[in-house]
CSV table of C-alpha atoms and ligand atoms in Angstrom, one decimal:
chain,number,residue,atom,x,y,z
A,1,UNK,CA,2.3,33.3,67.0
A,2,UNK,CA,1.6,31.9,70.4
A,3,UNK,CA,-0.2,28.2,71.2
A,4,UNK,CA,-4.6,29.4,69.9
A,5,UNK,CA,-5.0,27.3,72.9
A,6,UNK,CA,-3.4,29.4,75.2
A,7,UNK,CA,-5.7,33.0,75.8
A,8,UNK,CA,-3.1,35.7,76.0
A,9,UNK,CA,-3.7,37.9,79.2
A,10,UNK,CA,-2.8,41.4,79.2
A,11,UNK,CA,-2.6,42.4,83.1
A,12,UNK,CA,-2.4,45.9,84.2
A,13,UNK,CA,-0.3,46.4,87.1
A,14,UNK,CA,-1.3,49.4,88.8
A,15,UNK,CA,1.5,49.4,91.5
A,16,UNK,CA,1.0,51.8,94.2
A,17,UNK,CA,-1.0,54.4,91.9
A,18,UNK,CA,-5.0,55.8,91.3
A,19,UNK,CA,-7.4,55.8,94.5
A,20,UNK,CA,-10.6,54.0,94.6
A,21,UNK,CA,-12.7,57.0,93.1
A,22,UNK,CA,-10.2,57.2,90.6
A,23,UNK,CA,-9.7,53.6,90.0
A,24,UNK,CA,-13.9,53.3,89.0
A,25,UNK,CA,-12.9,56.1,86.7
A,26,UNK,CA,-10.4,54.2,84.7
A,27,UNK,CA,-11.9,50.9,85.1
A,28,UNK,CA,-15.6,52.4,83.3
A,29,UNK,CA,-13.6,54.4,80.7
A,30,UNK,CA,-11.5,51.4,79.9
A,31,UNK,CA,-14.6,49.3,79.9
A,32,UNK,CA,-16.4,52.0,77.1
A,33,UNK,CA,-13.3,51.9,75.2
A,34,UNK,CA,-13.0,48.2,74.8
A,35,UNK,CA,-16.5,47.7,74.2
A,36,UNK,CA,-16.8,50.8,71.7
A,37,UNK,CA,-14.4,48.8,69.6
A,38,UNK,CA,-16.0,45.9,69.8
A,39,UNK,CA,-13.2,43.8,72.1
A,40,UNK,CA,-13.4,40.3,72.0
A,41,UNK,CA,-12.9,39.3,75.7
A,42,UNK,CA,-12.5,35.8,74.9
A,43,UNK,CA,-9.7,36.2,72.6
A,44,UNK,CA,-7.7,38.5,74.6
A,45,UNK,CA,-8.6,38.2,78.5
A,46,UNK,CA,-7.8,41.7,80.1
A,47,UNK,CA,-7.2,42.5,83.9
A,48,UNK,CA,-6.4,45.1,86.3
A,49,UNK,CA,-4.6,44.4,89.7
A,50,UNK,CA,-5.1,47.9,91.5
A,51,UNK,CA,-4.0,48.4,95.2
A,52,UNK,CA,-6.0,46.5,98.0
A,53,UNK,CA,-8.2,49.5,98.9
A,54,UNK,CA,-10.1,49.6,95.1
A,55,UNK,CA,-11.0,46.2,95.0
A,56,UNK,CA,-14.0,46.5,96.9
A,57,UNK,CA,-15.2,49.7,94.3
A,58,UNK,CA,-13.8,47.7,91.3
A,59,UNK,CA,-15.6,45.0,92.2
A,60,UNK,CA,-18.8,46.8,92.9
A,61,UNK,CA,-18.4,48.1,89.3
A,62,UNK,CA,-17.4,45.7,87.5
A,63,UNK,CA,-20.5,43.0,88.9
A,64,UNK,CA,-23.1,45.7,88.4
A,65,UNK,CA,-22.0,46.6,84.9
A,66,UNK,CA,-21.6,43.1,84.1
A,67,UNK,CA,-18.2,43.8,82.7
A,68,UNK,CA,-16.5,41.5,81.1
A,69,UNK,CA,-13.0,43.0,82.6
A,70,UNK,CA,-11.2,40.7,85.2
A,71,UNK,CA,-9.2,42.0,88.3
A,72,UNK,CA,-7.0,40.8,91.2
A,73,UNK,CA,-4.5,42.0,93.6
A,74,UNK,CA,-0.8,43.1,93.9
A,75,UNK,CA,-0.3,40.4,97.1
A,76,UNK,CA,-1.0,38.2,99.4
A,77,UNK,CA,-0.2,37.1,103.0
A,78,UNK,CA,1.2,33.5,103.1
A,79,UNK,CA,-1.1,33.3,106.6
A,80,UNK,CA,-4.9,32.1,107.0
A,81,UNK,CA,-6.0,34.5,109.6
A,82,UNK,CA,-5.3,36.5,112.5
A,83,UNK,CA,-1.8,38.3,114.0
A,84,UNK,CA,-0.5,39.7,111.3
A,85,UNK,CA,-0.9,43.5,110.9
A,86,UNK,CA,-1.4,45.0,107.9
A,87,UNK,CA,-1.3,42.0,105.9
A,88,UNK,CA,-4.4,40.6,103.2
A,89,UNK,CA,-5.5,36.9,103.0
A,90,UNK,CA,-6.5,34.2,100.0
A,91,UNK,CA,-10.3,34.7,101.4
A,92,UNK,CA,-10.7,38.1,101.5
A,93,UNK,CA,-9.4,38.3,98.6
A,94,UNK,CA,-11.5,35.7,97.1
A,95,UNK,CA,-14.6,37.6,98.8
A,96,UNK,CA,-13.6,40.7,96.6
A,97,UNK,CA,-14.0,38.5,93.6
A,98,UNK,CA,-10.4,38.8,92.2
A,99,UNK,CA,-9.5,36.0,89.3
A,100,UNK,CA,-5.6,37.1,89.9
A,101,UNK,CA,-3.1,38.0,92.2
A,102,UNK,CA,0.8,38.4,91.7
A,103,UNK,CA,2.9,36.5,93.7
A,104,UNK,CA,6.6,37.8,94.3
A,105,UNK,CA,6.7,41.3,91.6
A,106,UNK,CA,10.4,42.0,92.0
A,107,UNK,CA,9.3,45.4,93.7
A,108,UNK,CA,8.2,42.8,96.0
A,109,UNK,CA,11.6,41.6,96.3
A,110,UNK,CA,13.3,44.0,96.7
A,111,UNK,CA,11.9,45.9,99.0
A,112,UNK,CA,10.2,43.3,101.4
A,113,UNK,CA,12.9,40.5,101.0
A,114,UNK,CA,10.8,38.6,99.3
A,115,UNK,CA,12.3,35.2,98.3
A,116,UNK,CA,11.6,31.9,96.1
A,117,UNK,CA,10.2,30.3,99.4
A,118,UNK,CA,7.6,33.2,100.1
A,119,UNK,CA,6.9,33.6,96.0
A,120,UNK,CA,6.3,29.7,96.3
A,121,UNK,CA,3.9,30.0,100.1
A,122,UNK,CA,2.1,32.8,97.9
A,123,UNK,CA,0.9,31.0,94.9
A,124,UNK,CA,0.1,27.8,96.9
A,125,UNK,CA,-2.5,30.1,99.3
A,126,UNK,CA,-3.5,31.4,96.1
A,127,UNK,CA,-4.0,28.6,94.6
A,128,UNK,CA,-6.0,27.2,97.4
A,129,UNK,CA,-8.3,29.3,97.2
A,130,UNK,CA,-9.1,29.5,93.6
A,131,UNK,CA,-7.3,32.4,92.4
A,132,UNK,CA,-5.1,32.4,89.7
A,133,UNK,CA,-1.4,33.6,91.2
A,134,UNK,CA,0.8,35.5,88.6
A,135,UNK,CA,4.0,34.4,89.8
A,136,UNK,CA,6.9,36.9,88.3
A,137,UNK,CA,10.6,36.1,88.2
A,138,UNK,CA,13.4,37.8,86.0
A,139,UNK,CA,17.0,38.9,86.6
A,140,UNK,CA,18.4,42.4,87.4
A,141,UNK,CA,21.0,44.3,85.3
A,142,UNK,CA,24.5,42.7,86.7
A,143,UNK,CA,22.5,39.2,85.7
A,144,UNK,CA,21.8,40.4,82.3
A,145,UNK,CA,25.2,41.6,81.3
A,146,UNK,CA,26.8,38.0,82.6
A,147,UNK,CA,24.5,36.6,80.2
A,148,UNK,CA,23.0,34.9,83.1
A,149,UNK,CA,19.0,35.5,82.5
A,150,UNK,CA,18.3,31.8,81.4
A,151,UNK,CA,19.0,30.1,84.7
A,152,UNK,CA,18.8,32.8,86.9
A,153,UNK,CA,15.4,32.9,85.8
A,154,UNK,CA,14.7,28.9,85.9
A,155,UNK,CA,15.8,28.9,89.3
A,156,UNK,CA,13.1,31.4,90.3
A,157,UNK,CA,11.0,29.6,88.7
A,158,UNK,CA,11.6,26.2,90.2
A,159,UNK,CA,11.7,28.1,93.3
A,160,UNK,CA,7.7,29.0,92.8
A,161,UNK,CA,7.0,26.0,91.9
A,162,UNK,CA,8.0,23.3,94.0
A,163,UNK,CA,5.7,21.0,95.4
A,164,UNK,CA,2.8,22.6,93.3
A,165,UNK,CA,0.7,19.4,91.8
A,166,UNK,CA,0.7,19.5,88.3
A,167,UNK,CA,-3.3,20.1,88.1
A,168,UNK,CA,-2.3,23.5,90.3
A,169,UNK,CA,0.9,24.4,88.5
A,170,UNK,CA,-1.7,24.1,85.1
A,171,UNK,CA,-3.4,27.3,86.0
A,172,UNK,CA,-0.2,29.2,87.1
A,173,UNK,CA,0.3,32.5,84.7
A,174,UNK,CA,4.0,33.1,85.1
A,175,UNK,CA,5.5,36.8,84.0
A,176,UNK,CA,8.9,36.9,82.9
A,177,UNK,CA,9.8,40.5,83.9
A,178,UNK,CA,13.3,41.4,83.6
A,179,UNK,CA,14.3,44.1,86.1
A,180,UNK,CA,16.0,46.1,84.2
A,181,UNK,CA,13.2,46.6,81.9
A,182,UNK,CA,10.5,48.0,84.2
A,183,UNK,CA,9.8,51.4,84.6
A,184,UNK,CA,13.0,52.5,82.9
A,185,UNK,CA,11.6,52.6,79.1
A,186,UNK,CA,14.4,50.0,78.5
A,187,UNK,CA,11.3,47.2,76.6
A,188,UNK,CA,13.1,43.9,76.3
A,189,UNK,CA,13.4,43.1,72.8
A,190,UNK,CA,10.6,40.1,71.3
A,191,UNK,CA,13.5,37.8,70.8
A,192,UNK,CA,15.2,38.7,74.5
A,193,UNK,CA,11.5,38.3,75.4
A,194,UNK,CA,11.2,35.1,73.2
A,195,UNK,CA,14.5,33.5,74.7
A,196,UNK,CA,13.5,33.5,78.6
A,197,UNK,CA,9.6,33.1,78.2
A,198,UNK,CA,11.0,29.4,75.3
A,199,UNK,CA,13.1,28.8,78.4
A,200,UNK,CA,10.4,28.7,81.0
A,201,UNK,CA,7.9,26.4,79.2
A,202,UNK,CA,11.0,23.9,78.3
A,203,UNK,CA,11.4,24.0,82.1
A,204,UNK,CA,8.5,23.2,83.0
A,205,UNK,CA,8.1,20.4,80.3
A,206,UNK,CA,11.3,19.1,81.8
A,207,UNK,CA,10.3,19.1,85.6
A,208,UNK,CA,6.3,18.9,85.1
A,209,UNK,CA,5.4,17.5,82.1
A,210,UNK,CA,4.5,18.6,78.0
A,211,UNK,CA,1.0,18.9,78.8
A,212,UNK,CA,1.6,21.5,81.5
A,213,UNK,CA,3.9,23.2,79.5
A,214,UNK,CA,1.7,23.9,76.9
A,215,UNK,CA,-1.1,25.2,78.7
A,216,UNK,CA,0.9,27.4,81.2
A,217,UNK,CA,0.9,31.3,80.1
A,218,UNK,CA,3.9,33.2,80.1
A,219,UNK,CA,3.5,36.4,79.7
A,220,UNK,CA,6.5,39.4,79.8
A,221,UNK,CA,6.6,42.7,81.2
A,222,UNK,CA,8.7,45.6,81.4
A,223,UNK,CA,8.3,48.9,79.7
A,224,UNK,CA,5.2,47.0,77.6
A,225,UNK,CA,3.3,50.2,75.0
A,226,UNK,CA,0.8,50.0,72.3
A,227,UNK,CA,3.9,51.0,70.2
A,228,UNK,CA,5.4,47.7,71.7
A,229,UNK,CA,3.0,45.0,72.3
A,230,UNK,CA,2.7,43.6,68.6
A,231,UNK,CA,6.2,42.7,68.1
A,232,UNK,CA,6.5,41.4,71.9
A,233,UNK,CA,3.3,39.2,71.3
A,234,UNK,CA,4.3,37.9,68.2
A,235,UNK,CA,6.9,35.6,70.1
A,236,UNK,CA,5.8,32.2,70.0
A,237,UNK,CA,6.0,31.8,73.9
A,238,UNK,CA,4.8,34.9,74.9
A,239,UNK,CA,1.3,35.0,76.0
A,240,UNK,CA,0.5,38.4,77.0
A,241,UNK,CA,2.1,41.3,79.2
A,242,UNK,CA,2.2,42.3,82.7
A,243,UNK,CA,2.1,46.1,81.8
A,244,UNK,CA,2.9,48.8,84.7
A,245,UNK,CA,3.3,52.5,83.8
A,246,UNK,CA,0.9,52.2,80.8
A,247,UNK,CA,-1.9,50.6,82.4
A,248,UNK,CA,-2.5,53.5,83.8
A,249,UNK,CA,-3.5,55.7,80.8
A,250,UNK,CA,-6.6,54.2,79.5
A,251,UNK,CA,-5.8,54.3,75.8
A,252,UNK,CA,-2.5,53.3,75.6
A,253,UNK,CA,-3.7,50.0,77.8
A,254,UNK,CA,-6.4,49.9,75.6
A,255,UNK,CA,-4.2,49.8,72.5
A,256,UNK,CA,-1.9,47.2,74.0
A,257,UNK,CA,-5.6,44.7,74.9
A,258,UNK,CA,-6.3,45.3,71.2
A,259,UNK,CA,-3.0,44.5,69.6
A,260,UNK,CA,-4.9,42.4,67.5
A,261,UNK,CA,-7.0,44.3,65.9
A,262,UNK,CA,-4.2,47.2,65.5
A,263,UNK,CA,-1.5,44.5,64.1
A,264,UNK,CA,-4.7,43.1,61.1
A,265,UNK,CA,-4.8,47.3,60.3
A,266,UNK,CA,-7.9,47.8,62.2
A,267,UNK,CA,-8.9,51.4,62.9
A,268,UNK,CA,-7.1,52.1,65.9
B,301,13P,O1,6.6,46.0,86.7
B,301,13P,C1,5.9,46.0,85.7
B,301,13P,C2,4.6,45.3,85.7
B,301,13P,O2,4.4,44.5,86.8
B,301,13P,C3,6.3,46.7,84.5
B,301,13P,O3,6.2,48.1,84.8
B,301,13P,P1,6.4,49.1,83.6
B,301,13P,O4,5.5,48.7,82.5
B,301,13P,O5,6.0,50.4,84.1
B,301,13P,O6,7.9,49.0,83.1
């Protein structure tokens, strides 16, 4: 089992999915669901990261229903202010309450060029600001099969990192999400999981220090279900999931924030 120290997160990344009525639909329902079994918040932290244009109805819902569900973004602008068209900055979304936001999703990669130096501008703004930045590295397919992950992945993560002060790189959740996991229903097994995710912390024992090490979360994603979850979090190193397709059906995320309760026997 993972560090007790260490609260596992389990993140729901909606991608580009669910408007804001239906986003205060999922959010109450997964809310009920939680609280009908009795969820220990404390013990397993659970978030939602829905598209910029819930956030203002999320948070409306979630600060009148005192709910003890968390939420962020999908991204942020590496500006302040001002020229930049269509882009969302660390204040506003620090006005819309949100504890999280991912920093460099390899969607974000991909298809906005995203690189280590932009991941790395991200989750310094982020940081800046107070919000917690979910920084995500991992490798694609042709990666894998060269048996490359380990320091393909490092070097993202070094990437994000650099120049963060260790009292900033502390509170940095990182998600190991290998590409050719997400969305494809290819889940990672818990000892590929286990292998990056061991890798990471030594890392950032290595270039931060132990202490930073042990309280840094790692958490995986890629094709993450209830069915999956147990094994995945039973990794030492693993500290929850970045979960994208099943986020979005309220009991299956539900299942996966109680994987618990469901691995003791619990009724499910
Ligand atoms: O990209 C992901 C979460 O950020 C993973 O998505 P899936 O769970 O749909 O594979």
């Amino acid at each position: 089992m993972a560090d007790t120290t260490r609260t596992p997160l389990m993140a729901g990344n909606w991608k580009m999915n669910i408007n804001h009525v239906e986003a205060v639909h999922l959010v109450q329902k997964l809310s009920w669901t939680l609280q009908d079994k009795k969820h220990d918040f404390e013990r397993v932290e659970v978030a939602v990261l829905p598209p910029f244009t819930d956030l203002r109805s999320v948070q409306t819902l979630v600060d009148g229903d005192r709910m003890k569900i968390v939420y962020g973004a999908q991204d942020i602008s590496v500006h302040d202010e001002g020229a930049y068209t269509g882009e969302i900055s660390a204040a506003m979304l620090s006005k819309l309450g949100c504890s999280y936001v991912l920093a460099g999703h390899s969607e974000r990669r991909q298809y906005h060029n995203e690189d280590d130096a932009t991941v790395n501008a991200k989750a310094t703004k982020a940081l800046a600001a107070g919000i917690t930045p979910i920084v995500c590295v991992g490798e694609g397919l042709e990666v894998r099969k060269e048996g490359r992950q380990v320091e393909h992945t490092l070097a993202q993560v070094d990437g994000a990192l650099a120049g963060l002060k260790p009292d900033d790189a502390r509170k940095v959740v990182i998600a190991y999400e290998p590409v050719w996991a997400i969305g494809t229903g290819e889940v990672a097994t818990p000892e590929d999981a286990q292998e990056v995710c061991a890798a990471i912390r030594g890392r950032l024992e290595e270039t931060i220090s132990p202490a930073v090490a042990d309280s840094v979360r790692i958490l995986y994603g890629g094709s993450v279900k209830m069915a999956s979850a147990g094994g995945i979090m039973s990794q030492p190193d693993v500290d929850g999931c970045l979960v994208g397709g099943a986020s979005l059906k309220v009991d299956e995320f539900a299942g996966i924030c109680r994987y618990l309760d469901l691995q003791l026997g619990y009724s499910s």
